[in-house]
C-alpha positions as a printed Julia matrix, in Angstrom:
361×3 Matrix{Float64}:
 153.86  161.88   65.35
 150.28  161.89   64.22
 148.31  165.09   64.38
 144.97  165.88   65.97
 142.74  167.62   63.39
 140.18  168.84   65.96
 142.07  170.3    68.95
 140.1   170.23   72.21
 139.89  172.99   74.73
 143.08  173.5    76.74
 143.33  174.22   80.48
 146.15  176.65   79.71
 145.32  180.2    78.65
 148.02  180.07   75.99
 148.2   177.26   73.44
 151.5   175.38   73.91
 153.87  175.14   70.95
 153.3   171.4    70.64
 149.55  171.96   70.37
 150.13  174.5    67.61
 152.06  171.75   65.82
 149.04  169.46   66.05
 150.53  167.02   68.59
 148.57  165.3    71.33
 151.4   165.4    73.87
 154.64  167.32   74.31
 156.91  164.82   72.57
 160.65  164.87   73.24
 161.88  164.86   69.65
 159.71  167.82   68.69
 160.79  169.68   71.83
 164.45  169.21   70.89
 163.82  170.49   67.36
 162.18  173.61   68.76
 165.1   174.17   71.13
 167.99  173.5    68.77
 166.48  174.19   65.36
 167.01  170.66   64.06
 167.4   166.99   64.93
 169.36  166.3    68.12
 170.1   162.71   69.11
 171.16  161.19   72.4
 174.3   159.07   72.46
 174.08  156.47   75.22
 177.23  156.15   77.31
 178.05  153.32   79.68
 180.86  154.56   81.9
 180.95  151.46   84.09
 178.97  152.71   87.09
 177.27  150.32   89.52
 174.4   150.92   91.98
 174.15  151.08   95.78
 171.56  148.29   95.8
 174.07  146.1    93.93
 177.32  146.65   95.83
 175.83  146.48   99.31
 175.8   150.15  100.27
 172.04  149.86  100.84
 171.2   146.38   99.47
 172.38  143.63   97.15
 170.88  142.0    94.09
 169.86  145.18   92.29
 166.35  145.94   91.04
 164.43  142.76   90.27
 163.61  143.96   86.73
 167.1   145.15   85.83
 169.76  143.62   83.64
 171.83  146.53   82.36
 172.92  144.51   79.33
 169.37  144.8    78.03
 169.31  148.57   78.45
 172.69  149.34   76.91
 174.41  147.64   73.96
 177.78  148.46   75.56
 177.05  146.06   78.42
 177.02  143.19   75.91
 180.68  143.74   75.02
 183.77  144.93   76.83
 183.31  148.59   77.69
 185.08  151.18   75.59
 186.34  154.51   76.86
 183.74  157.26   77.08
 185.38  159.21   74.26
 185.33  156.14   71.99
 181.68  155.44   72.8
 180.82  159.01   71.81
 182.82  158.82   68.59
 181.25  155.51   67.6
 177.76  156.64   68.59
 177.98  159.84   66.58
 179.25  157.93   63.55
 176.38  155.44   63.78
 173.72  158.14   64.11
 175.09  160.11   61.15
 174.86  156.99   59.0
 171.22  156.6    59.98
 170.08  160.21   59.65
 171.0   162.67   56.9
 170.79  165.82   58.97
 171.67  165.94   62.67
 172.13  169.29   64.39
 173.89  167.92   67.45
 174.09  165.3    70.16
 173.45  164.89   73.87
 175.85  162.76   75.9
 173.56  160.41   77.85
 174.98  158.51   80.81
 172.33  155.79   80.91
 172.93  152.37   82.52
 173.21  151.95   86.29
 173.49  154.9    88.73
 175.54  157.58   87.02
 176.15  159.78   90.06
 177.46  156.94   92.21
 181.17  157.76   92.22
 183.5   160.28   93.87
 182.21  163.74   93.0
 185.56  164.94   91.61
 185.67  161.92   89.32
 182.11  162.67   88.25
 183.18  166.17   87.28
 186.03  164.8    85.18
 183.91  162.27   83.34
 181.04  164.7    82.62
 183.46  167.38   81.41
 185.19  164.8    79.24
 181.91  164.1    77.49
 180.94  167.76   77.15
 184.34  168.66   75.68
 184.26  165.87   73.11
 183.42  168.37   70.37
 181.2   171.32   69.46
 178.46  168.96   68.28
 177.85  167.82   71.88
 175.06  170.15   72.94
 174.51  168.92   76.46
 174.53  166.22   79.07
 171.86  163.85   80.42
 172.48  161.71   83.5
 170.34  158.87   84.84
 170.47  158.24   88.57
 168.58  157.24   91.72
 166.9   159.77   94.03
 169.03  158.65   96.98
 172.31  159.22   95.12
 172.34  163.01   94.67
 173.84  164.64   97.75
 174.12  168.42   97.6
 177.73  168.12   96.4
 176.51  166.36   93.23
 173.67  168.83   92.68
 176.15  171.7    93.04
 178.3   170.03   90.36
 175.35  169.89   87.97
 174.53  173.5    88.79
 178.08  174.49   87.86
 178.02  172.52   84.59
 174.64  174.02   83.7
 176.08  177.54   83.59
 177.63  176.71   80.2
 175.78  173.62   78.98
 172.34  172.09   78.81
 172.14  169.54   81.63
 169.34  167.11   82.47
 169.25  164.86   85.54
 166.85  161.9    85.33
 165.57  160.35   88.57
 164.39  156.74   88.74
 161.27  157.35   90.79
 159.32  154.45   89.17
 156.33  154.86   91.54
 155.29  156.94   94.53
 154.14  153.84   96.4
 156.65  152.36   98.82
 155.23  148.83   98.53
 156.15  148.88   94.85
 159.64  150.14   95.62
 160.1   147.33   98.15
 158.93  144.79   95.56
 161.57  146.13   93.15
 164.35  145.98   95.76
 165.06  149.66   95.19
 166.21  150.07   98.81
 164.96  153.65   98.99
 161.52  155.07   99.64
 159.49  157.83   98.02
 160.66  160.3   100.63
 164.1   160.22   98.99
 162.52  161.29   95.68
 160.65  164.18   97.27
 163.82  165.3    99.01
 165.92  164.99   95.85
 163.63  166.96   93.53
 163.01  169.66   96.12
 166.78  170.12   96.46
 167.44  169.91   92.71
 164.76  172.28   91.44
 165.77  175.83   90.55
 169.49  175.16   90.04
 169.56  175.78   86.3
 169.41  172.2    85.06
 166.4   170.15   83.99
 164.93  167.42   86.19
 163.35  164.35   84.64
 161.61  161.33   86.14
 161.22  157.68   85.12
 157.92  155.91   85.8
 156.93  152.24   85.41
 153.29  151.32   84.82
 152.02  147.85   85.67
 153.91  147.21   88.91
 152.37  144.16   90.65
 149.82  145.15   93.27
 149.26  148.64   91.89
 145.71  149.48   90.89
 144.74  152.0    88.24
 143.96  154.45   91.02
 147.45  154.04   92.49
 149.06  154.69   89.1
 147.0   157.85   88.75
 148.17  158.92   92.21
 151.72  158.61   90.89
 150.73  160.76   87.89
 149.37  163.45   90.19
 152.54  163.28   92.3
 154.76  163.69   89.22
 152.68  166.73   88.26
 152.83  168.21   91.76
 156.59  167.82   92.17
 157.33  169.92   89.09
 159.57  167.72   86.95
 160.57  169.12   83.56
 160.25  165.8    81.73
 158.94  162.27   82.17
 159.72  158.84   80.77
 156.9   156.32   81.05
 157.22  152.67   80.24
 155.46  149.39   80.82
 156.86  146.78   83.16
 158.66  144.39   80.85
 160.73  141.31   81.58
 164.28  140.6    80.45
 166.34  137.44   80.72
 168.53  136.84   83.73
 166.39  138.73   86.24
 164.31  137.66   89.27
 161.31  139.1    87.44
 161.83  136.64   84.57
 161.76  133.75   87.06
 158.47  135.01   88.53
 156.81  135.33   85.11
 157.91  131.87   84.01
 156.66  130.41   87.29
 153.26  131.98   86.64
 153.29  134.02   89.84
 153.13  137.36   88.05
 151.11  138.65   85.09
 151.87  141.7    82.97
 149.63  144.46   81.65
 148.18  143.8    78.2
 148.62  146.33   75.4
 145.07  147.66   75.39
 145.12  148.29   79.13
 148.52  149.91   78.84
 147.36  152.3    76.11
 144.4   153.37   78.22
 146.6   153.82   81.3
 149.26  155.88   79.5
 146.65  158.25   78.11
 145.02  158.57   81.55
 148.47  159.32   82.99
 149.39  161.96   80.41
 146.05  163.72   80.74
 146.98  164.48   84.37
 150.41  165.97   83.65
 151.02  169.69   83.1
 151.04  170.64   79.4
 154.58  172.01   79.54
 156.15  168.78   80.81
 158.19  167.06   78.07
 157.3   163.42   77.44
 160.52  161.64   76.56
 159.0   158.2    76.09
 155.66  156.41   76.37
 156.83  152.78   76.28
 159.84  150.61   76.89
 161.36  147.58   75.23
 164.41  145.34   75.26
 166.26  143.66   72.38
 164.63  140.45   71.14
 167.41  138.31   72.55
 166.8   139.71   76.03
 163.04  140.27   76.14
 160.86  137.62   77.79
 157.5   139.4    77.85
 155.39  141.18   76.69
 156.03  140.77   72.97
 153.71  143.68   72.13
 156.17  146.26   73.42
 158.57  145.48   70.58
 156.25  147.21   68.09
 156.8   150.75   69.33
 155.35  152.39   66.22
 152.05  150.56   66.55
 151.85  151.31   70.25
 152.47  155.0    69.63
 149.78  155.1    66.95
 147.31  153.49   69.34
 148.12  155.99   72.1
 147.62  158.9    69.69
 144.42  157.35   68.39
 143.05  157.01   71.91
 143.73  160.71   72.58
 141.87  161.61   69.4
 138.98  159.3    70.26
 138.63  161.02   73.63
 139.25  164.48   72.15
 141.81  165.15   74.88
 145.53  165.92   75.03
 148.27  165.93   77.62
 147.12  168.15   80.48
 143.39  167.95   79.77
 142.77  166.75   83.32
 145.74  168.45   84.99
 144.99  170.23   88.23
 147.72  172.53   89.59
 148.9   171.57   93.09
 148.0   173.69   96.11
 151.66  174.74   96.39
 153.44  175.56   93.14
 156.62  173.47   92.77
 158.92  176.51   92.61
 157.53  177.68   95.97
 158.33  174.42   97.76
 161.13  174.98  100.3
 164.55  173.42   99.75
 164.98  170.76  102.47
 168.03  169.38  104.2
 169.93  166.68  102.31
 168.71  163.21  103.35
 171.16  161.14  101.28
 171.88  157.89  103.19
 175.24  158.09  104.93
 176.46  154.84  103.34
 175.91  156.38   99.89
 177.31  159.78  100.84
 180.56  158.14  101.93
 180.87  156.41   98.56
 180.43  159.72   96.73
 182.24  162.17   98.99
 184.87  160.18  100.88
 186.15  157.15   98.98
 189.04  157.18   96.54
 188.9   157.12   92.77
 187.18  154.23   91.02
 189.46  152.49   88.51
 186.48  150.83   86.79
 185.14  154.03   85.22
 185.97  154.17   81.52
 187.7   157.5    81.14
 190.76  158.27   79.04
């Protein structure tokens, strides 16, 4: 991460640790090093979950941008057991890096809370007990797939382990969610984070920039909403196109255009300037393997893109949080609402029998 030799004024009375390190935003890797005292790597796990907008619980077809094979190497081959994926992942990382302090078990593809809650407990505990080098758990999910029973499970696991739950918010605008075929609205995200906050585990959010029909102003409204809802971390990436998706068909037909790199750099910096300084930024771009990516080609060069984002911060003499404005109601003072998980999803999580497809022991 490049440094900023002339730090600007900060809205915070105390200089954050990442600013003292000369960074322009609160980068994930540096945050992990501060927490654990060394390099900690995520090991992606594909346990075989599906999604409620795939199996018909709320919709069919899945998100129009999604082919899980492009997000997880394990989807390109027959799935291995969770324990074997962890063993292989740890071995691969240790070959790549000389010194690794520990690992986080990351349940990544699909909706990783969409299974009977007792089976979820077993599979998460299996990962956490894989060995002392597993420092914690990260779980990607949808905001409509976390009934209170699942949040209580994470709360229990967080008493002894670091736990992070990542919500696929994508945008605060319902028109964009409809375009994606998410089959939930932004109200589900508000309900989910307000029920999840304050339970002892971290809450992250995924955001996509460049959704068709969204103006720059709309994307900045999403930034302000992310800031107001009090997430602990954020992943931001550009809308990119992978093979085998409805989105790929639209791009090839010329009915949809994607954000260019220069516009994306400007938009990411604008977005980060509005976030609170303490929020961890886990990613600032997305990409797919060359064999899966259709467009844009520029997102494959992550190093260049990162340099350009850092350079734009330095040109502006700003950092993450420079334009952050605290919400009228602090996130930790927001009341905890009633659970609004759709009944069709709740039944799948709390009432159906065990799923034989999950790759446990």
